[in-house]
Short mmCIF file of C-alpha atoms and ligand atoms in Angstrom, two decimals:
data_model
loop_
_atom_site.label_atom_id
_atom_site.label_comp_id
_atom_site.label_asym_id
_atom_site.label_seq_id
_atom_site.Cartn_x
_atom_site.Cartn_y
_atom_site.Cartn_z
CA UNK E 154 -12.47 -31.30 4.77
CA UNK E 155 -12.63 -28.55 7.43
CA UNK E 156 -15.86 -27.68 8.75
CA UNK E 157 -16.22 -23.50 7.85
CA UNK E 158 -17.72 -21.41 5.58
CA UNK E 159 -18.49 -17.64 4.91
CA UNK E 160 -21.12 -17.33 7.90
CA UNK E 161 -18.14 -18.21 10.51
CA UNK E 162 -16.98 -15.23 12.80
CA UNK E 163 -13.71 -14.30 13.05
CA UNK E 164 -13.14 -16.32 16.59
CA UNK E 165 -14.62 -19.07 15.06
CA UNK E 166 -12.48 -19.48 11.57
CA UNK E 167 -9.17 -19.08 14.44
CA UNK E 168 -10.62 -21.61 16.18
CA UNK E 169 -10.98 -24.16 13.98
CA UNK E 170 -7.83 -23.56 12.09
CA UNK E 171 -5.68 -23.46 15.44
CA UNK E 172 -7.95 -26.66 16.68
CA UNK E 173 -6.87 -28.23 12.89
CA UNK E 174 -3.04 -26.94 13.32
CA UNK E 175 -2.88 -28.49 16.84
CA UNK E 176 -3.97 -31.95 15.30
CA UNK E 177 -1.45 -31.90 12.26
CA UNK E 178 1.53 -29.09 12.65
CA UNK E 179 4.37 -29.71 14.95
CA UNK E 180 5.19 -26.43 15.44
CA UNK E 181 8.79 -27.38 17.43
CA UNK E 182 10.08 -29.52 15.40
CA UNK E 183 8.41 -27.88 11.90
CA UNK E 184 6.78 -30.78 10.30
CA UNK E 185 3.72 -32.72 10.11
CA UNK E 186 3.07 -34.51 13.28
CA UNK E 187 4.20 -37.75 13.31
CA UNK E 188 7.31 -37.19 10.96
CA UNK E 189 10.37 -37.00 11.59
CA UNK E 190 11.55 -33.92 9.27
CA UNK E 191 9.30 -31.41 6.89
CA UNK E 192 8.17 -32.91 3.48
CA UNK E 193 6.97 -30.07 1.62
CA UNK E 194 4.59 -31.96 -1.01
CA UNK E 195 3.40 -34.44 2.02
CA UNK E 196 2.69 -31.37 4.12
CA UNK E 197 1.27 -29.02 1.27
CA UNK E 198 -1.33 -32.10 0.28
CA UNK E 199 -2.19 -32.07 4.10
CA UNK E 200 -3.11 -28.31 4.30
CA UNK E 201 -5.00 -28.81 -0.20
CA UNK E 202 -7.03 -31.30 1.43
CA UNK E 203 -8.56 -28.85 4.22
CA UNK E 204 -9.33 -26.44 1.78
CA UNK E 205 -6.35 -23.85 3.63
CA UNK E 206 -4.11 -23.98 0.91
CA UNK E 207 -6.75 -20.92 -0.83
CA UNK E 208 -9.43 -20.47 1.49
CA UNK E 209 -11.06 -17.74 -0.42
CA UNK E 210 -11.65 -19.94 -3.96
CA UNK E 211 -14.90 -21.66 -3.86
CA UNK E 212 -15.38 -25.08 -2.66
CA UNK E 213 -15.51 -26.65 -5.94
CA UNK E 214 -11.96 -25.36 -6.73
CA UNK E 215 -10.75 -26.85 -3.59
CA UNK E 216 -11.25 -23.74 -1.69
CA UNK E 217 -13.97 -23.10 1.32
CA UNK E 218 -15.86 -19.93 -0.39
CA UNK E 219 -14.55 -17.32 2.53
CA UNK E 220 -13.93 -13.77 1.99
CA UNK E 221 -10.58 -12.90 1.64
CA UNK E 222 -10.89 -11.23 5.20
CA UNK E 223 -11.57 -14.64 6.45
CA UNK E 224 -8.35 -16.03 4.37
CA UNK E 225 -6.42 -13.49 6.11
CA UNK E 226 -6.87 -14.95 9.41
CA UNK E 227 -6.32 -18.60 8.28
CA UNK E 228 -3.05 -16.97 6.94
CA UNK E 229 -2.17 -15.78 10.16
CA UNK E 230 -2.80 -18.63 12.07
CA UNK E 231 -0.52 -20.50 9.88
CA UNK E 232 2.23 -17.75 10.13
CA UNK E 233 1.86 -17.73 13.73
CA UNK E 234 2.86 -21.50 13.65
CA UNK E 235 5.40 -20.69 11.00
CA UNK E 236 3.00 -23.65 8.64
CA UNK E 237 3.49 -23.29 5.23
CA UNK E 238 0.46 -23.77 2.65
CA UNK E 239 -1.94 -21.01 3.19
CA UNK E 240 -2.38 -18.11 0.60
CA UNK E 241 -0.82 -20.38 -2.12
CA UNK E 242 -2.85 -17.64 -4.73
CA UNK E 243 -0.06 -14.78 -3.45
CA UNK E 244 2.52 -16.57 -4.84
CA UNK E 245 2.03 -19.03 -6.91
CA UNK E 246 1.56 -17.30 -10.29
CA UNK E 247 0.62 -20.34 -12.38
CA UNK E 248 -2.05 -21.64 -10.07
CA UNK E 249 -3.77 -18.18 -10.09
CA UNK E 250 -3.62 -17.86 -13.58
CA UNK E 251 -5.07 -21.32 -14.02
CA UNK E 252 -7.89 -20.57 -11.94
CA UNK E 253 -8.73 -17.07 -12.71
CA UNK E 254 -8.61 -17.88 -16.78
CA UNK E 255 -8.45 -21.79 -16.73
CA UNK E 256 -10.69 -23.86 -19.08
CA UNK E 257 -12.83 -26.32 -15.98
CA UNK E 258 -10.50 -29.50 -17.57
CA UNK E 259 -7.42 -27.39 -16.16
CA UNK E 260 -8.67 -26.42 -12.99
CA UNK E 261 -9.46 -29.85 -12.70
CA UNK E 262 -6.16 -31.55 -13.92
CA UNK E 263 -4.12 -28.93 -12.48
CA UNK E 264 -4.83 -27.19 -9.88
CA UNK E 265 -4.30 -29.85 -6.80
CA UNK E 266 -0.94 -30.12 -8.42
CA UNK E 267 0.16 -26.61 -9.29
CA UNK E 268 -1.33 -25.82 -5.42
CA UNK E 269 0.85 -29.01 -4.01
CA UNK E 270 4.12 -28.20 -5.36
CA UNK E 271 5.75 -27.64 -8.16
CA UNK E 272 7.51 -24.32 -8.97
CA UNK E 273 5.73 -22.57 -11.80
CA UNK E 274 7.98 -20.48 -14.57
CA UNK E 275 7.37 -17.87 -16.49
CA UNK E 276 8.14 -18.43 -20.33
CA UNK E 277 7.59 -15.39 -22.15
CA UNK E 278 10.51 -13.23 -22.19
CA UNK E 279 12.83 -14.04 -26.11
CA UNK E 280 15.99 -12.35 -27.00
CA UNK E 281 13.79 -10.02 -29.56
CA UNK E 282 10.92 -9.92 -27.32
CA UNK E 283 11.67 -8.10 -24.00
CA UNK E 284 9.57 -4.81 -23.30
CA UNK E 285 7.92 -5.80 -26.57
CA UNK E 286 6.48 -9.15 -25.65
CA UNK E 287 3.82 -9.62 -28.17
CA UNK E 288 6.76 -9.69 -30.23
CA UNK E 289 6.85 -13.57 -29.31
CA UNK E 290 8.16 -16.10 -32.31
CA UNK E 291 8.18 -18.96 -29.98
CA UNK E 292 6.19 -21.03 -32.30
CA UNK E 293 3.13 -23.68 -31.43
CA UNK E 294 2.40 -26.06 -34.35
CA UNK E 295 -0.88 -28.59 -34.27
CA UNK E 296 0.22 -32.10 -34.25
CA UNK E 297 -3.03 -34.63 -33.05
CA UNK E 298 -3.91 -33.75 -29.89
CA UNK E 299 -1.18 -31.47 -29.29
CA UNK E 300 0.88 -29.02 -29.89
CA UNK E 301 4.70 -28.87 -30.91
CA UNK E 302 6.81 -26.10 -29.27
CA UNK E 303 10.01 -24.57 -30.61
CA UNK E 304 11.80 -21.46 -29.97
CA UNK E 305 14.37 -20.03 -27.09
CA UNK E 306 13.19 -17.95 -24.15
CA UNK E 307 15.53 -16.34 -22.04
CA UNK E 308 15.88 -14.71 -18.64
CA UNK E 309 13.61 -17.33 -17.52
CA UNK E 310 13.71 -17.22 -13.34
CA UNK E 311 13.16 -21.02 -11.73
CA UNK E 312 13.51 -22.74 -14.97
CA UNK E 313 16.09 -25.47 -13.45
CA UNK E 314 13.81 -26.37 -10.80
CA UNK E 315 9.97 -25.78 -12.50
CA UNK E 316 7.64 -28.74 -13.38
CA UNK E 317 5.49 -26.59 -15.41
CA UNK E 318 5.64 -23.35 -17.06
CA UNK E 319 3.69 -20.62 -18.59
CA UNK E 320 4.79 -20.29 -22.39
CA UNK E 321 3.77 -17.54 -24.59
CA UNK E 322 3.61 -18.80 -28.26
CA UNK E 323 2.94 -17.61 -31.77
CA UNK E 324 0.15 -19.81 -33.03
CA UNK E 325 -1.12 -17.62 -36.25
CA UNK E 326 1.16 -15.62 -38.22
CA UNK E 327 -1.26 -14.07 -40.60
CA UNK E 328 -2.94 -11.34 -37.99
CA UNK E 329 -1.27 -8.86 -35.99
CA UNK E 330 0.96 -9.63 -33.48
CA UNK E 331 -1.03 -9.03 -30.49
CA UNK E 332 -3.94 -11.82 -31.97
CA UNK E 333 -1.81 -14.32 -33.21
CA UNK E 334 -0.42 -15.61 -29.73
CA UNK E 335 -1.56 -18.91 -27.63
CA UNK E 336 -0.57 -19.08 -24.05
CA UNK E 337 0.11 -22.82 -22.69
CA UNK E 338 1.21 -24.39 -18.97
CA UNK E 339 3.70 -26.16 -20.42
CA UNK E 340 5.48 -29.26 -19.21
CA UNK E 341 9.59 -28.19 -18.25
CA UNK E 342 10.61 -32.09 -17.74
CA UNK E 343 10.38 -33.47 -21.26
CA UNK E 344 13.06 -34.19 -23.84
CA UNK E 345 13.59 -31.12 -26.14
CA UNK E 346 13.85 -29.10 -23.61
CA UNK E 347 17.09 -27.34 -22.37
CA UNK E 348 17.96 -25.26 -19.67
CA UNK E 349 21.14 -23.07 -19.36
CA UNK E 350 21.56 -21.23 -15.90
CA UNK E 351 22.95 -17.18 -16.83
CA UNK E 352 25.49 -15.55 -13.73
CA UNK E 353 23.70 -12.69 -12.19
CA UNK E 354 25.75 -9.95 -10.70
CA UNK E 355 24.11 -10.92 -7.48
CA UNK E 356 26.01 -13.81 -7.48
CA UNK E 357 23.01 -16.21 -7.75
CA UNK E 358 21.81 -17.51 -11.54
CA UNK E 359 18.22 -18.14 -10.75
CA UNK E 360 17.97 -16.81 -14.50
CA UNK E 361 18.24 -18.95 -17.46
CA UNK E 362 18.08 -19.14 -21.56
CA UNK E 363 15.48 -21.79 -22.41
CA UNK E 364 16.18 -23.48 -26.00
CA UNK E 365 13.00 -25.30 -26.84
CA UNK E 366 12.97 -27.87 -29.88
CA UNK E 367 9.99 -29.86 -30.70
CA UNK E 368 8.85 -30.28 -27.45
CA UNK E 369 4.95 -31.05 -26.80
CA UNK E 370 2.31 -29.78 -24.62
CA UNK E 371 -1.48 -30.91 -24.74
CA UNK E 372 -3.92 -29.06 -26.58
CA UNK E 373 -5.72 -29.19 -23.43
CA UNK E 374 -3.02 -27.32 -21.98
CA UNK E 375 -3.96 -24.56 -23.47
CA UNK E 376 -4.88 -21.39 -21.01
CA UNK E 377 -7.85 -18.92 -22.11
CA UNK E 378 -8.43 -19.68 -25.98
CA UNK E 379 -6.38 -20.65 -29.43
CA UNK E 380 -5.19 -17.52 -30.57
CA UNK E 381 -5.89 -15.47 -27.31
CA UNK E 382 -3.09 -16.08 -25.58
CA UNK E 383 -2.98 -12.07 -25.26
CA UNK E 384 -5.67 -11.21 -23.32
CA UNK E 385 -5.08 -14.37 -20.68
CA UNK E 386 -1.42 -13.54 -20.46
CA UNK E 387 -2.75 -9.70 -18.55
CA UNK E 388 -4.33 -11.79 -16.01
CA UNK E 389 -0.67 -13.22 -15.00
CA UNK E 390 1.19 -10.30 -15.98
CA UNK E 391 -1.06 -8.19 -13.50
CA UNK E 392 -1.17 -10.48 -10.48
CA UNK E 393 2.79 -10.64 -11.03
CA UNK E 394 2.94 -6.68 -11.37
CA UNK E 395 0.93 -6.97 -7.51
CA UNK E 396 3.31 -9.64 -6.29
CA UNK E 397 6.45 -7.44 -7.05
CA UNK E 398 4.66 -4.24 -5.98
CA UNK E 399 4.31 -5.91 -2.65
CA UNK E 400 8.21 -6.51 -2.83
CA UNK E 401 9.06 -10.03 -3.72
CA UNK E 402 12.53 -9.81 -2.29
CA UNK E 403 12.77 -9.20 1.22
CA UNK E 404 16.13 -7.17 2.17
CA UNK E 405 19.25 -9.73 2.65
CA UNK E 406 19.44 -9.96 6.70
CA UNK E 407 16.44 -9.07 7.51
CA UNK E 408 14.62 -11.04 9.36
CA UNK E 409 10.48 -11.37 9.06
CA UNK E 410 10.77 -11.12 13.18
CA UNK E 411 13.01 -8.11 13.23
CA UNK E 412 10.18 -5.44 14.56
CA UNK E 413 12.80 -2.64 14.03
CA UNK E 414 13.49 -1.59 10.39
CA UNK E 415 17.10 -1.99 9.20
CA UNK E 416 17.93 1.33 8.34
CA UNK E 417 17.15 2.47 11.96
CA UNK E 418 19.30 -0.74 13.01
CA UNK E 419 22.16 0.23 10.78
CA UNK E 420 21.73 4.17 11.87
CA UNK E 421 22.19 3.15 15.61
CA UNK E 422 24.99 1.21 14.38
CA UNK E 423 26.80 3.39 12.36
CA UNK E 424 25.82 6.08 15.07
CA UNK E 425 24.18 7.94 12.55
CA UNK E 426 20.89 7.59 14.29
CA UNK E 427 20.63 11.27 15.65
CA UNK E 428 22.03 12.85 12.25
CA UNK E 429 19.58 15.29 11.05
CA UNK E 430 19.71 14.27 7.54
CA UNK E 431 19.91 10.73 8.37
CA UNK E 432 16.68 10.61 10.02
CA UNK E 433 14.54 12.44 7.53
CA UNK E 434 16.36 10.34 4.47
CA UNK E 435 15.24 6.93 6.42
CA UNK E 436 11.51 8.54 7.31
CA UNK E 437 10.99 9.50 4.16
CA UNK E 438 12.17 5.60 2.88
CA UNK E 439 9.75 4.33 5.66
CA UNK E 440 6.84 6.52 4.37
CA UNK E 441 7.35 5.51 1.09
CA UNK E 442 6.98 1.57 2.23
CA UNK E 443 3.88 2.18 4.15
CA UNK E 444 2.46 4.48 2.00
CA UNK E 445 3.04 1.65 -1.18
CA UNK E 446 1.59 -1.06 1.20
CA UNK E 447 -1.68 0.51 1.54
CA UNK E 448 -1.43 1.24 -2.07
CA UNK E 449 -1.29 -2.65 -2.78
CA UNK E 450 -3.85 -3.40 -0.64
CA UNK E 451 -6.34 -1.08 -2.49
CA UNK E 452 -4.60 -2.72 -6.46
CA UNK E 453 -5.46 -6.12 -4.19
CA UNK E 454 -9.21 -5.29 -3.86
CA UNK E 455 -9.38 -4.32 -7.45
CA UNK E 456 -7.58 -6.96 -9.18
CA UNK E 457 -9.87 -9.18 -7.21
CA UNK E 458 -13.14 -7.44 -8.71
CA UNK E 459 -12.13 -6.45 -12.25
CA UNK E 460 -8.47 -7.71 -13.17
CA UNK E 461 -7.31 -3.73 -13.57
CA UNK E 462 -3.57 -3.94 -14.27
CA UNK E 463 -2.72 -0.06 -14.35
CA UNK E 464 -2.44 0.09 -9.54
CA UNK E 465 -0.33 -3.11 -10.58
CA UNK E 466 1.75 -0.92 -12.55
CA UNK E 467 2.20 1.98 -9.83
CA UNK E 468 3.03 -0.82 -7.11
CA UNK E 469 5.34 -2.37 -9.44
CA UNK E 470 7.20 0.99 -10.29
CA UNK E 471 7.05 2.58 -6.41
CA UNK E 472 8.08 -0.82 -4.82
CA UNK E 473 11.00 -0.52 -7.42
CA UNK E 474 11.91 3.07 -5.88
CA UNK E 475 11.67 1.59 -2.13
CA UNK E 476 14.32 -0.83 -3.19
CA UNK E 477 16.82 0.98 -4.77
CA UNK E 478 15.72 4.51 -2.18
CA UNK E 479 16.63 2.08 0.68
CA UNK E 480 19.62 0.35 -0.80
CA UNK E 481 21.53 3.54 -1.19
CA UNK E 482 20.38 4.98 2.33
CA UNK E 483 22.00 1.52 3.34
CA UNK E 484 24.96 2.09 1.32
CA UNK E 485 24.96 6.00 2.51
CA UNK E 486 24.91 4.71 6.22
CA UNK E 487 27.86 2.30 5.97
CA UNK E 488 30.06 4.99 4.40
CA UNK E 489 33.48 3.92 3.99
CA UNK E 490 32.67 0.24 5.15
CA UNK E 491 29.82 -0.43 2.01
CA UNK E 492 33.04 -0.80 -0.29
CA UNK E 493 33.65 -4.07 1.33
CA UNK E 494 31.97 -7.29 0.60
CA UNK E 495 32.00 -10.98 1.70
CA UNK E 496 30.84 -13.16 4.40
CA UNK E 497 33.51 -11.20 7.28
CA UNK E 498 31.43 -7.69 6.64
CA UNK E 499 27.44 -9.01 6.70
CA UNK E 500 26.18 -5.28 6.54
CA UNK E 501 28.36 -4.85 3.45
CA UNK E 502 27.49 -7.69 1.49
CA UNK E 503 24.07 -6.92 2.70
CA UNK E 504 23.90 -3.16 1.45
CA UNK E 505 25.96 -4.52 -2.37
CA UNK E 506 23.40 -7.54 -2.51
CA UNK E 507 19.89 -5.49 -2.31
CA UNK E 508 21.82 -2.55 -4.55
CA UNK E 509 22.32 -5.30 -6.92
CA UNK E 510 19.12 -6.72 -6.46
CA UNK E 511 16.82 -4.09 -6.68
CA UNK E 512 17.36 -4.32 -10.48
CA UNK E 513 14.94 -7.45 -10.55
CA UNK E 514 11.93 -5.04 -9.53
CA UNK E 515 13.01 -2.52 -12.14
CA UNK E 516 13.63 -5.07 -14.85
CA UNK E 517 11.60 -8.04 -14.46
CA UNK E 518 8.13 -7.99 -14.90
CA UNK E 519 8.43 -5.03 -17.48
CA UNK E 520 11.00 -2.09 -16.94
CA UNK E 521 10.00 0.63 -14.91
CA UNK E 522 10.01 2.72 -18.23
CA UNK E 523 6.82 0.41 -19.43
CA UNK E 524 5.28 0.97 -16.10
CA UNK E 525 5.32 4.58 -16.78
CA UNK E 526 4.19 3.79 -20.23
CA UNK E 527 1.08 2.35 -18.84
CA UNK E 528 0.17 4.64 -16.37
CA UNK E 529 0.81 7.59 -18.84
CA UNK E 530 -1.61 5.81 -21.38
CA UNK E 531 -4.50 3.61 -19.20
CA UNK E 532 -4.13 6.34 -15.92
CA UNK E 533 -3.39 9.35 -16.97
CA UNK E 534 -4.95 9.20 -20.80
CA UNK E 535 -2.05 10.70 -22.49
CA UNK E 536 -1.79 9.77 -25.92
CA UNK E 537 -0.70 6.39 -27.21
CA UNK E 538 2.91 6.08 -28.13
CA UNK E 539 3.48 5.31 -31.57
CA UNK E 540 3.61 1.55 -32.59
CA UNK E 541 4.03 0.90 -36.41
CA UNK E 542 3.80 -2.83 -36.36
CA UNK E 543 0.50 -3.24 -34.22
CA UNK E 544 -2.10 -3.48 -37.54
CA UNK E 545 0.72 -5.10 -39.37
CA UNK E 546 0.48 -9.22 -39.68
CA UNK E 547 3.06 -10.49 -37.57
CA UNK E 548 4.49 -12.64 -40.71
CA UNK E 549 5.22 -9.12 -42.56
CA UNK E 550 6.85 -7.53 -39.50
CA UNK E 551 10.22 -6.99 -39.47
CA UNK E 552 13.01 -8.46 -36.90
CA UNK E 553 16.66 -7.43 -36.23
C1 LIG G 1329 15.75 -10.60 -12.19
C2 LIG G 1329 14.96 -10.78 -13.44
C3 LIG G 1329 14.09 -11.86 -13.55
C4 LIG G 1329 13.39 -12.07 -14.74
N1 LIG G 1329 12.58 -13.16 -14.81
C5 LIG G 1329 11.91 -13.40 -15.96
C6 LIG G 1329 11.11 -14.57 -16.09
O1 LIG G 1329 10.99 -15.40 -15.18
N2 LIG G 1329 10.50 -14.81 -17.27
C7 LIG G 1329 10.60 -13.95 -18.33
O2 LIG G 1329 10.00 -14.22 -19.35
N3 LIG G 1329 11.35 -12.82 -18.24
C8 LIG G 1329 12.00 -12.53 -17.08
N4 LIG G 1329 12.78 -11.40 -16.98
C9 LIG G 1329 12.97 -10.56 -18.17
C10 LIG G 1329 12.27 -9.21 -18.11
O3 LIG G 1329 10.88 -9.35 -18.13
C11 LIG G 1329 12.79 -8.41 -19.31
O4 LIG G 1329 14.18 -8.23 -19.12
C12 LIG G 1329 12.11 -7.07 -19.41
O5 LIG G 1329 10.76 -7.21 -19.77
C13 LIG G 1329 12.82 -6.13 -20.42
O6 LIG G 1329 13.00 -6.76 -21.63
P1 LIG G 1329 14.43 -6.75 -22.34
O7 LIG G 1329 15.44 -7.25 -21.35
O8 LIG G 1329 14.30 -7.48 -23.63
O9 LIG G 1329 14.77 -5.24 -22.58
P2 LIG G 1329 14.31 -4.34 -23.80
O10 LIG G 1329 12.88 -4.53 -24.07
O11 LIG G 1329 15.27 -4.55 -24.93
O12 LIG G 1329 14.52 -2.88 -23.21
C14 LIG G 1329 15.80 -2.25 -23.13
C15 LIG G 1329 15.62 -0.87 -22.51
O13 LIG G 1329 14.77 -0.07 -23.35
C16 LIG G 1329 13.67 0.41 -22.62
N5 LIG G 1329 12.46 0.42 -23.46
C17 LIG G 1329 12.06 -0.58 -24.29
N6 LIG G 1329 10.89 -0.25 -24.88
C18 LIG G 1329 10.55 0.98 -24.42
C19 LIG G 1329 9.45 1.84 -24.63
N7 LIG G 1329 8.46 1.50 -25.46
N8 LIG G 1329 9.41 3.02 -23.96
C20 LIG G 1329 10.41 3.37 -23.10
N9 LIG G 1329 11.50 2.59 -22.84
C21 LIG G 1329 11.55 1.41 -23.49
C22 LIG G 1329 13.49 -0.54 -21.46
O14 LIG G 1329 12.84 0.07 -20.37
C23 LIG G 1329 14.94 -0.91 -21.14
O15 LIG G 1329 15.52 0.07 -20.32
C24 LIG G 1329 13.52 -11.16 -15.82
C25 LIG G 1329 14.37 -10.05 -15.70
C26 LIG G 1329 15.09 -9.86 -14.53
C27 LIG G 1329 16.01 -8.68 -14.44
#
């Protein structure tokens, strides 16, 4: 275990994290010391073991209790390395979750792992239960000490490659439909469950339908309380809301080391770079970025003291408007030239691939429309919209 804690300066914390980096990374050949190529779960147990992989959780969770000032600069000492392992919590949805609304026999069981490895997907999402997600009939039925799962989820990202997921289940049919549901990590790699891969129009199908049929997850498994699946599902739905408002995709041929934005790149190139209109259209786009950054950083802070979801909400929804703002300025700039596609015209398939792609921030994670929906209601205190089936029990609702 690495030797810091929250009384450690700032030199000191880069210090010992270079000092522990010099003794384990190879930064040349991007590995482990020692090895001769980069195993991911190897490496990632490495970097769990120091306490890097989430420096800010508490020592008993595997952390080392620092602020999350302090995590910041173990983050960039790894970055600086190019290391992978630190800040696991930004990403990894299923081991925040876990921790932030975990029973202590989950943490336990599942945390080293979720942190170590495998990909985590998100299993909420039913063909009549998009937008209106505690419309869930996914249903949980208690069998010893577990629980049997059938039903079909769809659009579900990662599902090929995930060793867990987080399922959203109907448990109780008799109350209303937001009290009935129980929210599990469920096990991916069992029999009874099947995963079909959908086409996007980006060309990728990271998306797939999940058909679920008597498949079992420990009670255990269980994350937040029988029946209350609800109120532990905001705590994922609002760190994923501040993942995707700090933009999740980066734009296709970009690199992280580029220090000039794109647009400005493609304006020089498509000697549009002294245009008038050109300029203020990418300023404005470049405003909009920054302004949305500092944004997140302030929906960071509070998610961190009191779980608020609605500054998730406005990331979500600007970060959406960033993508699509800047894929059309792209598209603007090539003129002519964004009509072809394909691996002869990079720029091209560049501009069509983030057009395309901007629709994941819009869609996934709840439409922009819901966004609004919750900043009208929780921000702005406009009135509820109506919902007729809310006091209803979910066995007496009807579905198309
Ligand atoms: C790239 C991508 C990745 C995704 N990954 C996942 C995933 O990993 N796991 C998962 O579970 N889901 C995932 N989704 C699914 C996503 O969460 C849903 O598509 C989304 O919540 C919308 O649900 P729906 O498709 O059923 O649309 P619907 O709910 O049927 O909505 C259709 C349209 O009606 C509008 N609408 C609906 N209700 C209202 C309302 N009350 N007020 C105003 N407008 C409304 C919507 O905004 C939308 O435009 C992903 C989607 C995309 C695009």
């Amino acid at each position: 275990m690495a030797i810091l804690d929250r009384s450690a300066s700032p030199e000191e914390i880069n210090n010992v994290v270079e000092a522990w980096l010099d003794q384990h990374w190879d930064s040349e050949k991007r590995c482990a010391k020692g090895a001769d190529s980069y195993d991911e779960k190897a490496w990632l147990t490495r970097v769990f073991e120091a306490g890097f992989c989430v420096p800010s959780w508490p020592t008993e969770w595997y952390g080392l209790g620092l602020s999350q000032k302090q995590s910041g600069i173990v983050e960039k000492a790894f970055a600086k390395r190019k290391a992978q392992g630190s800040a696991r919590d930004r990403f990894h949805l299923g081991a925040i979750t876990v921790f932030k609304v975990g029973s202590d026999e989950l943490k336990r069981t599942m945390l080293s792992i979720m942190l170590t490895g495998p990909i985590c997907c998100l299993l909420y999402s039913e063909p009549n239960a998009g937008s209106d997600l505690a419309g869930v009939r996914t249903k949980a039925v208690p069998d010893g000490d577990d629980y049997v799962i059938t039903g079909q989820k769809i659009w579900t990202s990662n599902a090929q490659e995930a060793e867990y997921g987080m399922l959203l289940t109907r448990t109780d049919w008799d109350v209303p439909k937001h009290r009935g549901i129980t929210f599990f990590l469920f096990p991916m790699k069992q029999d009874g469950v099947e995963v079909k891969p959908i086409n996007q129009i980006t060309g990728e199908s990271e998306f797939n339908e999940v058909f679920i049929t008597e498949a079992r997850v420990p009670a255990t498994y269980i994350i937040g309380s029988l029946n209350e699946g609800w109120t532990a599902f905001q705590t994922a739905i609002a760190y994923e809301r501040l993942i995707m408002g700090q933009g999740i995709t980066e734009r296709r041929g970009k690199s992280k080391a580029d220090s000039e934005p794109q647009l400005i790149t493609l304006a020089r190139k498509y000697e549009k770079y002294d245009d008038p209109v050109v300029r203020q259209k990418v300023a404005q786009a470049l405003a909009y970025r920054e302004l949305n950054g500092l944004n997140m950083q302030r929906a960071k802070q509070e998610i961190m003291t009191n779980g608020s979801s609605s500054l998730m909400s406005l990331g979500k929804l600007a970060m959406s408007r960033v993508q699509h703002g800047e894929a059309a300025i792209a598209t603007d700039l090539l003129g002519n030239a964004a009509l072809l596609d394909g691996d002869d015209y990079p720029d091209a398939a560049n501009a069509n691939f983030d057009a395309a792609k901007a629709y994941m921030n819009s869609i996934g994670g709840g439409t922009d429309q819901i966004q609004k929906n919750i900043i009208a209601e929780r921000v702005l205190n406009l009135p509820k919209e109506p919902d007729l089936d809310r006091d209803v029990a979910f066995r007496d609702v009807k579905s198309s």
